Short mmCIF file of C-alpha atoms in Angstrom, two decimals:
data_model
loop_
_atom_site.label_atom_id
_atom_site.label_comp_id
_atom_site.label_asym_id
_atom_site.label_seq_id
_atom_site.Cartn_x
_atom_site.Cartn_y
_atom_site.Cartn_z
CA MET A 1 -19.31 -127.56 30.91
CA SER A 2 -16.58 -129.78 30.11
CA GLY A 3 -16.03 -131.59 33.23
CA LYS A 4 -12.29 -130.70 34.64
CA ILE A 5 -10.47 -127.75 36.06
CA THR A 6 -6.54 -127.44 33.97
CA ARG A 7 -3.23 -127.17 35.92
CA GLU A 8 -3.61 -124.05 34.40
CA THR A 9 -7.16 -122.97 35.17
CA VAL A 10 -5.80 -123.55 38.91
CA LEU A 11 -2.98 -121.38 38.16
CA ARG A 12 -4.63 -118.55 37.08
CA LEU A 13 -7.13 -119.06 39.80
CA LYS A 14 -3.80 -119.09 42.18
CA GLY A 15 -2.34 -115.25 40.50
CA GLY A 16 -6.37 -113.79 40.99
CA ASP A 17 -7.55 -114.11 37.90
CA ASP A 18 -11.80 -113.78 38.50
CA SER A 19 -12.14 -115.16 35.09
CA ALA A 20 -10.56 -118.52 36.22
CA PHE A 21 -13.08 -118.46 39.55
CA ASP A 22 -15.97 -118.23 37.53
CA ARG A 23 -14.67 -121.12 35.06
CA VAL A 24 -14.08 -122.88 38.32
CA PHE A 25 -16.96 -121.85 40.13
CA LEU A 26 -19.70 -122.58 37.32
CA THR A 27 -17.72 -126.56 37.10
CA TYR A 28 -18.38 -127.50 40.65
CA PHE A 29 -20.48 -125.79 42.13
CA ASP A 30 -23.29 -127.91 41.13
CA LYS A 31 -21.31 -130.63 42.25
CA LEU A 32 -20.76 -129.55 45.73
CA ARG A 33 -24.31 -128.61 46.31
CA LEU A 34 -25.68 -131.88 45.35
CA PHE A 35 -22.89 -133.69 47.46
CA ILE A 36 -23.25 -131.60 50.53
CA ASN A 37 -26.85 -131.90 50.10
CA GLY A 38 -26.47 -135.47 49.66
CA ILE A 39 -25.29 -135.59 52.92
CA ILE A 40 -27.42 -132.96 54.99
CA ARG A 41 -30.33 -133.29 53.53
CA SER A 42 -31.05 -129.84 53.32
CA GLU A 43 -30.94 -127.95 49.85
CA GLU A 44 -31.27 -124.54 50.99
CA ASP A 45 -28.01 -125.10 53.63
CA ALA A 46 -25.83 -126.89 51.20
CA THR A 47 -26.12 -123.58 48.57
CA GLU A 48 -25.31 -121.55 51.70
CA LEU A 49 -22.07 -124.01 52.54
CA SER A 50 -21.43 -124.52 48.83
CA GLN A 51 -21.23 -120.74 48.53
CA ASP A 52 -18.92 -120.34 51.51
CA ILE A 53 -16.64 -123.06 50.16
CA PHE A 54 -16.26 -120.95 46.78
CA VAL A 55 -15.55 -117.69 49.09
CA LYS A 56 -12.97 -119.51 50.81
CA ILE A 57 -11.17 -120.84 47.89
CA TRP A 58 -11.09 -117.34 46.89
CA LEU A 59 -10.00 -116.08 49.55
CA ARG A 60 -7.27 -118.52 50.30
CA ARG A 61 -6.09 -118.97 46.24
CA GLU A 62 -2.88 -118.03 47.20
CA SER A 63 -2.24 -121.02 48.83
CA LEU A 64 -3.55 -123.49 45.74
CA ASP A 65 -1.12 -126.32 45.37
CA PRO A 66 -1.53 -126.32 40.95
CA ASP A 67 0.17 -130.23 41.54
CA ARG A 68 -2.42 -132.00 43.77
CA SER A 69 -5.42 -132.62 42.65
CA PHE A 70 -8.04 -130.09 42.66
CA THR A 71 -10.64 -131.95 42.93
CA SER A 72 -9.82 -133.89 46.25
CA TYR A 73 -9.48 -130.30 47.24
CA LEU A 74 -13.00 -129.58 47.13
CA TYR A 75 -14.27 -132.88 48.25
CA THR A 76 -12.04 -132.04 51.55
CA LEU A 77 -13.56 -128.60 52.20
CA ALA A 78 -17.15 -129.97 50.64
CA ARG A 79 -16.88 -132.85 53.14
CA ASN A 80 -15.47 -130.64 56.40
CA SER A 81 -18.20 -128.24 55.64
CA ALA A 82 -21.12 -131.38 55.61
CA LEU A 83 -20.01 -133.30 58.31
CA ASN A 84 -19.07 -130.62 60.49
CA PHE A 85 -22.84 -129.02 60.00
CA ILE A 86 -24.29 -132.51 60.89
CA LYS A 87 -22.09 -132.24 64.05
CA HIS A 88 -23.46 -129.10 64.86
CA ARG A 89 -27.25 -130.28 64.13
CA TYR A 90 -26.74 -133.13 66.48
CA VAL A 91 -24.46 -131.38 69.29
CA GLU A 92 -27.91 -128.86 69.56
CA ASP A 93 -29.95 -132.21 69.68
CA SER A 94 -27.75 -134.12 72.19
CA TYR A 95 -28.44 -136.18 69.48
CA LEU A 96 -24.89 -138.06 69.32
CA LYS A 97 -24.35 -138.88 72.77
CA GLU A 98 -26.68 -142.04 72.67
CA LEU A 99 -25.43 -143.98 69.59
CA PRO A 100 -28.09 -147.05 69.00
CA ALA A 101 -26.12 -149.81 67.53
CA GLU A 102 -28.76 -152.63 67.69
CA PRO A 103 -27.46 -156.00 66.84
CA LEU A 104 -28.65 -157.83 63.49
CA ALA A 105 -28.19 -161.15 64.97
CA GLU A 106 -28.08 -162.50 68.62
CA ASP A 107 -24.20 -163.78 68.10
CA SER A 108 -23.22 -160.52 66.90
CA GLU A 109 -19.26 -161.42 67.78
CA GLU A 110 -19.29 -162.63 64.14
CA ILE A 111 -20.61 -159.48 62.29
CA VAL A 112 -17.95 -156.90 62.43
CA PHE A 113 -20.12 -154.09 60.64
CA ALA A 114 -23.27 -154.55 62.22
CA ARG A 115 -23.82 -151.04 61.96
CA GLU A 116 -23.58 -150.75 58.33
CA THR A 117 -25.60 -153.98 57.89
CA GLN A 118 -28.21 -152.41 60.21
CA LEU A 119 -28.05 -149.20 58.53
CA LEU A 120 -28.16 -150.68 54.82
CA VAL A 121 -31.28 -153.08 55.58
CA ASN A 122 -32.90 -150.13 57.29
CA MET A 123 -32.69 -148.29 53.38
CA THR A 124 -33.55 -151.07 51.72
CA VAL A 125 -36.46 -151.88 53.77
CA ALA A 126 -37.56 -148.16 53.70
CA GLY A 127 -37.23 -148.01 50.01
CA MET A 128 -39.87 -151.35 49.34
CA PRO A 129 -43.38 -150.98 48.02
CA GLU A 130 -45.49 -149.97 51.04
CA GLN A 131 -47.58 -153.19 51.02
CA ARG A 132 -44.55 -154.93 51.17
CA ARG A 133 -42.73 -153.05 53.72
CA THR A 134 -45.81 -153.49 55.97
CA ILE A 135 -45.55 -157.07 55.75
CA TYR A 136 -41.92 -157.43 56.13
CA ASP A 137 -42.62 -155.35 59.40
CA LEU A 138 -45.16 -157.01 60.87
CA SER A 139 -43.37 -160.48 60.14
CA ARG A 140 -40.51 -159.84 61.25
CA ASN A 141 -39.95 -156.86 63.88
CA GLN A 142 -43.54 -157.66 65.52
CA GLY A 143 -43.10 -161.83 64.81
CA LYS A 144 -46.58 -161.92 63.59
CA SER A 145 -47.51 -165.06 61.71
CA ASN A 146 -48.37 -164.98 57.82
CA ASP A 147 -51.82 -165.81 58.85
CA GLU A 148 -52.18 -163.10 61.43
CA ILE A 149 -50.62 -160.84 58.89
CA ALA A 150 -53.16 -161.77 56.09
CA ASP A 151 -56.14 -161.66 58.77
CA ALA A 152 -55.11 -157.97 59.70
CA LEU A 153 -54.15 -156.91 56.36
CA LYS A 154 -57.34 -158.58 54.22
CA ILE A 155 -54.85 -160.46 52.34
CA SER A 156 -54.02 -164.38 51.01
CA ARG A 157 -51.85 -166.17 52.91
CA LYS A 158 -50.30 -166.42 49.66
CA THR A 159 -49.46 -163.04 49.09
CA VAL A 160 -48.02 -162.37 51.99
CA GLU A 161 -45.64 -165.06 51.54
CA ASN A 162 -44.36 -163.75 48.22
CA GLN A 163 -44.34 -160.69 49.54
CA ILE A 164 -42.19 -161.96 52.18
CA SER A 165 -39.81 -163.87 50.15
CA LEU A 166 -39.64 -160.56 47.72
CA ALA A 167 -38.62 -158.36 50.88
CA VAL A 168 -36.06 -160.54 51.90
CA ARG A 169 -34.44 -161.53 48.02
CA ASP A 170 -34.07 -157.32 48.24
CA ILE A 171 -32.05 -157.07 51.23
CA LYS A 172 -30.09 -160.10 50.22
CA ALA A 173 -29.48 -158.61 47.62
CA VAL A 174 -28.16 -155.57 49.04
CA LEU A 175 -25.97 -157.77 51.53
CA ARG A 176 -25.14 -160.22 49.12
CA MET A 177 -21.52 -159.23 48.18
CA PHE A 178 -20.83 -159.16 52.47
CA ILE A 179 -23.00 -162.03 53.45
CA ALA A 180 -19.69 -164.71 52.43
CA PHE A 181 -17.95 -162.24 54.60
CA PHE A 182 -20.85 -162.81 57.51
CA SER A 183 -21.09 -166.30 58.11
CA MET B 1 -9.57 -162.64 57.56
CA LYS B 2 -11.32 -159.37 55.96
CA GLY B 3 -9.78 -157.73 53.01
CA ALA B 4 -9.29 -154.19 52.85
CA LEU B 5 -11.53 -154.35 50.22
CA THR B 6 -14.33 -156.13 50.95
CA GLU B 7 -14.34 -154.09 54.08
CA ASP B 8 -14.03 -150.72 52.19
CA ARG B 9 -17.09 -152.42 49.94
CA ILE B 10 -19.90 -151.89 52.96
CA PHE B 11 -18.58 -148.45 53.32
CA VAL B 12 -19.11 -147.34 49.44
CA ARG B 13 -22.31 -149.54 49.86
CA VAL B 14 -24.00 -147.29 52.61
CA ILE B 15 -23.22 -143.93 50.97
CA GLU B 16 -24.27 -145.23 47.30
CA LYS B 17 -27.46 -146.43 48.94
CA TYR B 18 -27.91 -143.32 51.22
CA PHE B 19 -27.14 -140.82 48.35
CA SER B 20 -29.38 -142.89 46.00
CA GLY B 21 -32.82 -142.18 47.58
CA HIS B 22 -34.60 -140.14 50.17
CA TYR B 23 -35.60 -142.16 53.29
CA PRO B 24 -37.55 -141.44 56.26
CA GLU B 25 -36.04 -138.71 58.60
CA ASN B 26 -34.91 -141.44 61.39
CA ILE B 27 -33.12 -143.52 58.83
CA GLU B 28 -31.15 -140.23 57.24
CA ARG B 29 -30.23 -139.32 61.03
CA ASP B 30 -29.22 -142.85 61.81
CA VAL B 31 -26.80 -142.94 58.16
CA GLN B 32 -25.62 -139.15 59.39
CA LYS B 33 -24.48 -140.04 62.98
CA TRP B 34 -22.87 -143.02 61.29
CA LEU B 35 -20.94 -140.56 58.91
CA VAL B 36 -19.80 -138.50 61.81
CA ASP B 37 -18.89 -141.20 63.96
CA ARG B 38 -15.18 -141.53 64.52
CA THR B 39 -15.60 -145.31 63.72
CA ASN B 40 -14.24 -146.52 60.82
CA TYR B 41 -13.52 -142.87 59.77
CA PRO B 42 -10.58 -143.80 56.87
CA GLU B 43 -12.90 -146.25 55.14
CA LYS B 44 -15.97 -143.90 55.28
CA ASP B 45 -13.80 -140.78 54.19
CA ARG B 46 -12.49 -143.26 51.30
CA ALA B 47 -16.07 -144.23 50.51
CA LEU B 48 -17.20 -140.86 50.60
CA GLU B 49 -14.14 -139.79 48.54
CA THR B 50 -15.28 -142.59 45.91
CA TYR B 51 -18.40 -141.61 45.54
CA TRP B 52 -17.53 -137.62 45.06
CA SER B 53 -15.44 -138.77 42.17
CA GLN B 54 -17.76 -140.88 40.22
CA MET B 55 -20.80 -138.00 41.15
CA GLU B 56 -21.72 -136.67 37.40
CA THR B 57 -23.78 -133.64 37.49
CA LYS B 58 -25.06 -130.74 35.11
CA GLN B 59 -24.67 -126.85 35.54
CA GLY B 60 -27.76 -126.23 36.71
CA LYS B 61 -29.38 -122.59 37.27
CA LEU B 62 -28.99 -122.14 40.90
CA ALA B 63 -25.07 -121.70 40.05
CA HIS B 64 -24.95 -118.72 38.12
CA SER B 65 -27.20 -116.74 40.73
CA SER B 66 -25.02 -118.57 43.53
CA LEU B 67 -21.77 -117.04 41.54
CA LYS B 68 -23.33 -113.25 41.43
CA ILE B 69 -23.45 -113.71 45.15
CA VAL B 70 -20.34 -115.24 45.73
CA ARG B 71 -18.17 -112.65 43.92
CA GLN B 72 -20.05 -110.09 45.79
CA LYS B 73 -18.98 -111.46 48.61
CA ILE B 74 -15.34 -111.63 48.14
CA GLY B 75 -15.93 -108.16 46.60
CA LEU B 76 -14.75 -108.74 43.37
CA ASP B 77 -18.16 -106.86 42.06
CA ALA B 78 -17.32 -104.02 44.23
CA LYS B 79 -16.09 -101.14 42.30
CA ARG B 80 -12.75 -100.78 44.94
CA LYS B 81 -11.05 -103.98 44.84
CA LEU B 82 -10.42 -105.18 48.56
CA SER B 83 -7.17 -106.83 49.97
CA PRO B 84 -6.34 -110.11 50.79
CA VAL B 85 -5.76 -109.59 54.14
CA ARG B 86 -9.01 -107.40 54.69
CA LEU B 87 -10.76 -109.81 53.46
CA THR B 88 -9.89 -112.55 55.38
CA LEU B 89 -10.76 -110.33 58.40
CA ARG B 90 -13.84 -110.22 56.79
CA ILE B 91 -14.67 -113.50 56.52
CA ALA B 92 -13.44 -114.28 59.48
CA ALA B 93 -15.92 -111.85 61.12
CA VAL B 94 -18.59 -113.01 59.25
CA LEU B 95 -18.06 -116.53 60.56
CA ILE B 96 -17.24 -116.14 64.18
CA PRO B 97 -20.34 -113.83 65.50
CA MET B 98 -22.91 -116.71 63.93
CA LEU B 99 -21.34 -119.42 66.08
CA VAL B 100 -21.39 -116.77 69.11
CA ILE B 101 -24.78 -115.22 69.11
CA GLY B 102 -26.52 -117.17 66.01
CA ALA B 103 -27.64 -115.24 62.47
CA GLY B 104 -28.36 -112.11 62.83
CA ILE B 105 -25.23 -110.45 62.23
CA TYR B 106 -23.96 -110.93 58.25
CA LEU B 107 -20.92 -108.27 57.32
CA SER B 108 -22.21 -108.90 54.04
CA ARG B 109 -22.53 -104.87 53.19
CA ASN B 110 -19.59 -103.21 51.04
CA LEU B 111 -17.40 -101.63 53.76
CA THR B 112 -17.76 -97.47 54.07
CA GLU B 113 -15.64 -95.67 51.28
CA THR B 114 -12.57 -94.55 53.24
CA ALA B 115 -9.07 -94.33 51.22
CA ALA B 116 -7.29 -95.92 54.88
CA PRO B 117 -7.61 -99.70 54.90
CA LEU B 118 -10.02 -100.71 57.42
CA ALA B 119 -10.10 -103.47 60.22
CA THR B 120 -12.26 -105.70 61.27
CA TYR B 121 -12.43 -106.11 65.07
CA LEU B 122 -14.64 -108.86 65.51
CA THR B 123 -14.95 -110.58 69.21
CA ALA B 124 -15.97 -114.27 70.22
CA THR B 125 -15.74 -113.20 73.84
CA GLY B 126 -15.44 -109.47 74.45
CA GLY B 127 -12.27 -107.57 74.08
CA THR B 128 -11.01 -104.18 74.05
CA VAL B 129 -9.52 -101.90 71.04
CA LYS B 130 -7.73 -99.26 71.21
CA LEU B 131 -8.38 -96.66 68.03
CA PRO B 132 -6.05 -94.66 66.38
CA ASP B 133 -6.78 -91.58 68.24
CA GLY B 134 -6.02 -93.54 71.38
CA SER B 135 -9.96 -94.17 72.30
CA SER B 136 -10.54 -97.27 73.51
CA VAL B 137 -13.27 -99.68 72.87
CA ARG B 138 -14.80 -102.49 75.11
CA ILE B 139 -16.80 -105.27 72.97
CA THR B 140 -18.87 -107.63 74.62
CA GLU B 141 -19.02 -110.82 72.90
CA GLY B 142 -19.92 -111.31 69.14
CA GLY B 143 -19.42 -107.82 68.46
CA VAL B 144 -18.22 -106.29 65.53
CA LEU B 145 -16.28 -103.14 64.97
CA GLU B 146 -15.16 -101.88 61.99
CA TYR B 147 -12.11 -99.39 62.19
CA PRO B 148 -9.72 -97.29 59.72
CA GLN B 149 -6.46 -98.07 61.02
CA ALA B 150 -5.42 -94.51 60.21
CA PHE B 151 -9.07 -91.91 60.64
CA GLU B 152 -8.52 -89.51 58.05
CA SER B 153 -8.19 -85.66 58.95
CA GLY B 154 -11.59 -84.57 59.67
CA GLN B 155 -13.47 -87.51 60.96
CA ARG B 156 -12.98 -90.36 63.28
CA LYS B 157 -15.54 -92.66 61.83
CA VAL B 158 -16.20 -96.35 63.43
CA ARG B 159 -18.83 -99.14 62.56
CA LEU B 160 -20.30 -101.38 65.28
CA SER B 161 -23.11 -104.03 64.95
CA GLY B 162 -22.78 -105.24 68.82
CA GLU B 163 -22.74 -103.88 72.24
CA ALA B 164 -19.73 -101.33 73.39
CA TYR B 165 -18.05 -99.35 76.16
CA PHE B 166 -16.74 -96.66 74.05
CA THR B 167 -14.16 -94.19 75.59
CA VAL B 168 -13.36 -91.55 73.49
CA GLU B 169 -10.52 -89.18 73.53
CA PRO B 170 -11.40 -85.17 73.23
CA GLY B 171 -10.43 -84.51 70.27
CA GLN B 172 -11.33 -81.53 67.44
CA GLU B 173 -12.61 -84.24 64.94
CA GLN B 174 -15.94 -85.34 66.04
CA PHE B 175 -15.99 -89.37 66.46
CA ILE B 176 -18.54 -90.88 64.70
CA VAL B 177 -19.56 -94.39 66.05
CA GLU B 178 -22.41 -95.77 63.10
CA THR B 179 -24.48 -98.67 63.51
CA ALA B 180 -27.46 -100.11 61.10
CA LEU B 181 -30.48 -98.10 63.00
CA LEU B 182 -28.57 -95.08 65.08
CA THR B 183 -25.13 -92.63 64.42
CA VAL B 184 -23.95 -91.13 67.73
CA LYS B 185 -21.57 -87.75 67.52
CA VAL B 186 -20.04 -87.04 70.13
CA THR B 187 -16.25 -84.88 71.02
CA GLY B 188 -14.98 -86.66 74.16
CA THR B 189 -17.43 -88.99 76.49
CA GLU B 190 -18.14 -92.39 77.35
CA PHE B 191 -21.13 -94.14 76.55
CA ILE B 192 -22.10 -97.49 75.92
CA LEU B 193 -23.58 -98.63 72.76
CA ARG B 194 -25.78 -101.36 71.85
CA ALA B 195 -26.82 -101.75 68.39
CA TYR B 196 -26.77 -104.85 66.36
CA ASP B 197 -27.20 -105.21 62.74
CA GLY B 198 -30.66 -106.85 61.83
CA GLN B 199 -31.95 -106.15 64.89
CA THR B 200 -34.84 -103.58 65.85
CA GLU B 201 -34.04 -102.07 69.23
CA ALA B 202 -30.39 -100.06 69.79
CA LYS B 203 -29.29 -98.75 73.44
CA VAL B 204 -27.38 -95.72 73.86
CA SER B 205 -26.07 -94.90 77.49
CA LEU B 206 -24.48 -91.78 78.76
CA ILE B 207 -21.99 -91.88 81.14
CA LYS B 208 -19.75 -88.84 81.11
CA GLY B 209 -19.61 -85.62 78.53
CA SER B 210 -22.37 -85.47 75.50
CA VAL B 211 -23.41 -86.75 72.52
CA ASP B 212 -25.84 -86.24 69.49
CA VAL B 213 -28.09 -89.32 68.39
CA GLU B 214 -29.07 -89.39 64.84
CA LYS B 215 -31.82 -92.05 63.68
CA GLU B 216 -31.98 -92.51 59.92
CA GLY B 217 -34.37 -90.88 58.56
CA ASP B 218 -35.51 -89.37 61.96
CA ARG B 219 -34.46 -86.58 64.11
CA THR B 220 -31.08 -85.95 66.12
CA TRP B 221 -31.33 -86.39 70.35
CA SER B 222 -28.89 -84.56 72.74
CA LEU B 223 -27.74 -86.82 75.61
CA THR B 224 -26.68 -85.46 78.65
CA ALA B 225 -24.36 -87.92 81.55
CA GLY B 226 -26.61 -89.97 83.23
CA GLU B 227 -29.08 -90.27 80.22
CA GLU B 228 -30.12 -93.15 78.17
CA LEU B 229 -31.57 -93.44 74.74
CA VAL B 230 -33.63 -96.54 73.76
CA LEU B 231 -35.26 -97.37 70.44
CA GLU B 232 -37.33 -100.10 70.59
CA ASN B 233 -40.35 -100.56 67.73
CA ASP B 234 -39.25 -97.29 65.86
CA GLN B 235 -39.54 -95.69 68.90
CA VAL B 236 -36.78 -93.33 70.89
CA ASN B 237 -37.31 -93.14 74.20
CA VAL B 238 -35.05 -90.85 76.55
CA LYS B 239 -34.59 -91.26 80.06
CA ALA B 240 -32.34 -91.30 82.85
CA ILE B 241 -30.23 -94.52 83.28
CA GLU B 242 -31.92 -97.97 84.32
CA GLU B 243 -29.04 -99.74 84.84
CA LEU B 244 -26.05 -100.37 83.76
CA VAL B 245 -24.38 -103.82 82.54
CA PHE B 246 -21.30 -104.25 80.77
CA ARG B 247 -19.25 -107.32 80.48
CA SER B 248 -16.03 -107.55 79.19
CA GLY B 249 -13.50 -110.45 80.00
CA GLU B 250 -9.81 -111.19 80.15
CA ASP B 251 -8.76 -111.75 76.82
CA LEU B 252 -6.14 -113.66 74.49
CA VAL B 253 -6.16 -111.33 71.64
CA PHE B 254 -5.11 -112.28 67.73
CA GLU B 255 -4.86 -109.60 65.51
CA ASN B 256 -4.42 -110.86 62.24
CA ALA B 257 -2.25 -113.94 63.03
CA GLY B 258 -1.60 -117.20 61.59
CA LEU B 259 -3.45 -120.35 62.12
CA PRO B 260 0.13 -121.90 63.99
CA GLU B 261 0.40 -119.00 65.90
CA ILE B 262 -2.88 -119.06 67.58
CA LEU B 263 -2.76 -122.55 68.22
CA GLU B 264 0.76 -122.02 69.96
CA THR B 265 -0.33 -119.79 71.81
CA LEU B 266 -3.82 -121.24 73.22
CA SER B 267 -1.57 -124.21 73.80
CA ALA B 268 0.81 -122.34 75.96
CA GLU B 269 -1.65 -119.78 77.65
CA ARG B 270 -5.14 -122.32 78.18
CA GLY B 271 -2.71 -126.13 78.41
CA LEU B 272 -4.31 -127.10 75.79
CA ASN B 273 -2.68 -129.86 73.90
CA ILE B 274 -4.00 -129.98 70.00
CA ASP B 275 -4.19 -132.17 67.58
CA THR B 276 -3.04 -129.84 64.43
CA SER B 277 -2.11 -133.25 62.36
CA SER B 278 -5.39 -131.96 59.86
CA ILE B 279 -4.17 -128.73 59.88
CA ASP B 280 -3.21 -127.90 56.22
CA ARG B 281 0.36 -126.37 56.91
CA SER B 282 0.70 -123.89 53.73
CA GLU B 283 -2.53 -122.48 54.75
CA ASN B 284 -1.43 -118.65 54.84
CA ALA B 285 -4.74 -117.08 55.79
CA LYS B 286 -4.77 -114.72 58.62
CA TYR B 287 -7.33 -114.33 61.36
CA THR B 288 -8.34 -111.35 64.40
CA VAL B 289 -9.83 -113.50 66.57
CA LYS B 290 -10.22 -112.62 70.26
CA PHE B 291 -10.38 -115.40 73.61
CA SER B 292 -11.47 -114.28 76.96
CA GLY B 293 -10.44 -116.42 80.11
CA ASN B 294 -13.60 -118.08 80.30
CA GLU B 295 -14.38 -120.22 77.49
CA THR B 296 -14.37 -123.88 77.68
CA PRO B 297 -11.84 -126.20 76.07
CA GLU B 298 -14.94 -127.52 73.80
CA GLU B 299 -15.91 -123.21 73.40
CA ILE B 300 -12.21 -122.85 72.14
CA LEU B 301 -12.45 -125.44 69.72
CA GLU B 302 -15.71 -124.74 68.57
CA VAL B 303 -14.50 -121.66 67.31
CA LEU B 304 -11.32 -122.58 65.96
CA ARG B 305 -13.06 -125.13 63.88
CA ILE B 306 -15.81 -122.88 62.55
CA MET B 307 -12.86 -120.60 61.50
CA THR B 308 -11.06 -123.51 59.55
CA GLU B 309 -13.54 -125.60 58.96
CA ASP B 310 -11.31 -128.25 59.90
CA ASP B 311 -11.54 -130.87 62.31
CA ILE B 312 -9.62 -129.88 65.50
CA THR B 313 -9.06 -132.07 68.62
CA ILE B 314 -7.68 -131.68 71.44
CA ILE B 315 -5.14 -134.44 72.48
CA ASN B 316 -5.44 -134.27 75.75
CA GLU B 317 -5.74 -131.59 78.78
CA SER B 318 -2.93 -130.87 80.37
CA GLU B 319 -4.46 -129.93 83.22
CA SER B 320 -1.97 -131.69 85.85
CA ARG B 321 0.91 -129.59 85.45
#
């Protein structure tokens, strides 16, 4: 399937041509679905939301503006749909009320994007090999010394040191672009 | 000094990282909460759009089966093409009951084969419909009534999913209410009917006159005033009415109205100052929706958000006036 929808296809869709609708659908359905699922992390709901978006596109076809970017329009629909879904999920959980943004460092005034940084670090740590993640967690979050970790996990102290330095390297790699910014 | 570019980059990075893998639930939740948090929303939005525009996808198997479902939903594969106005009504009807009463009501079936245009009346919070023959139907929250804008000669037929109080004008033609499980036939009478699509229970309570109730694939029962018929677990039971509870509030009704009109009226009537900056003004969708007097501003917004999928907010509640 070729990537883009032409202005002419949008015009035909606007005029109610259902073959143009099919074309738009087949071109973008999976992109929408993957994007929404990427945000909400629920395949089934993402499929349903994407279908609803196309229902809406058809119903509102007359208001389509062929001179505006069609993918931007799709993006807006997809974003609203996914973010609304999340809001509903967390409103139900009354989850949005508490906003824990643990500061990364004591002098958090310096860190403009503490929350973003924290998310990046958390995701990076979660993506580490299990042993490295465990060692990093024991060291940084539970304050254990390298010797204590080596004893607890029955591995050499050298391994502990290596794994910690690899963990720090992983995190630095993710943050590299911004570190200058924080210092 | 923070440059705009650098600032944006960290947002892009968080989003790329999030999309690139699966994480433990608590981490995914943190990112989702962050996404809907209003702080730095423009940066997050730009970052999301950047990610969107770089996404490469191949068409999968699901696209074709989904296309089939969607074509059916919008009536492209039905025998008779539906007019845009009615389609809009139908989609609004699908959206709002789901919000109010949860899953359970879907108007995905094909509309009945009548020549006169069908109107779908749905109500988030209860309201009254005047039918073309003068009969009136008070519907409780979350109910959906489909009726023709003009009755054909020889029959007066409507379809209900929900709970409603019918006051039927006497007439020569039989008045028929279809529901998922039961069909009620009357000539002139008052009764309450509760029958939601997708539920296995239904009830007809007869206040005045007489009705015949037909259960599909079964038999017909005749009720006299003061009796009710209860369907439960496929069993029908006819008995004297025990209690009669029916709620229907003070309403604000919009039939086939555009969004600007709805918002302006809501602002005036409910003293809300609704931020409409995110609403696409060129939008020409029409909505039929009803608000009663007792929703909170939050509930009204919720209905509007679901209707439009736009992020509508209240600037401030002008309760001082």
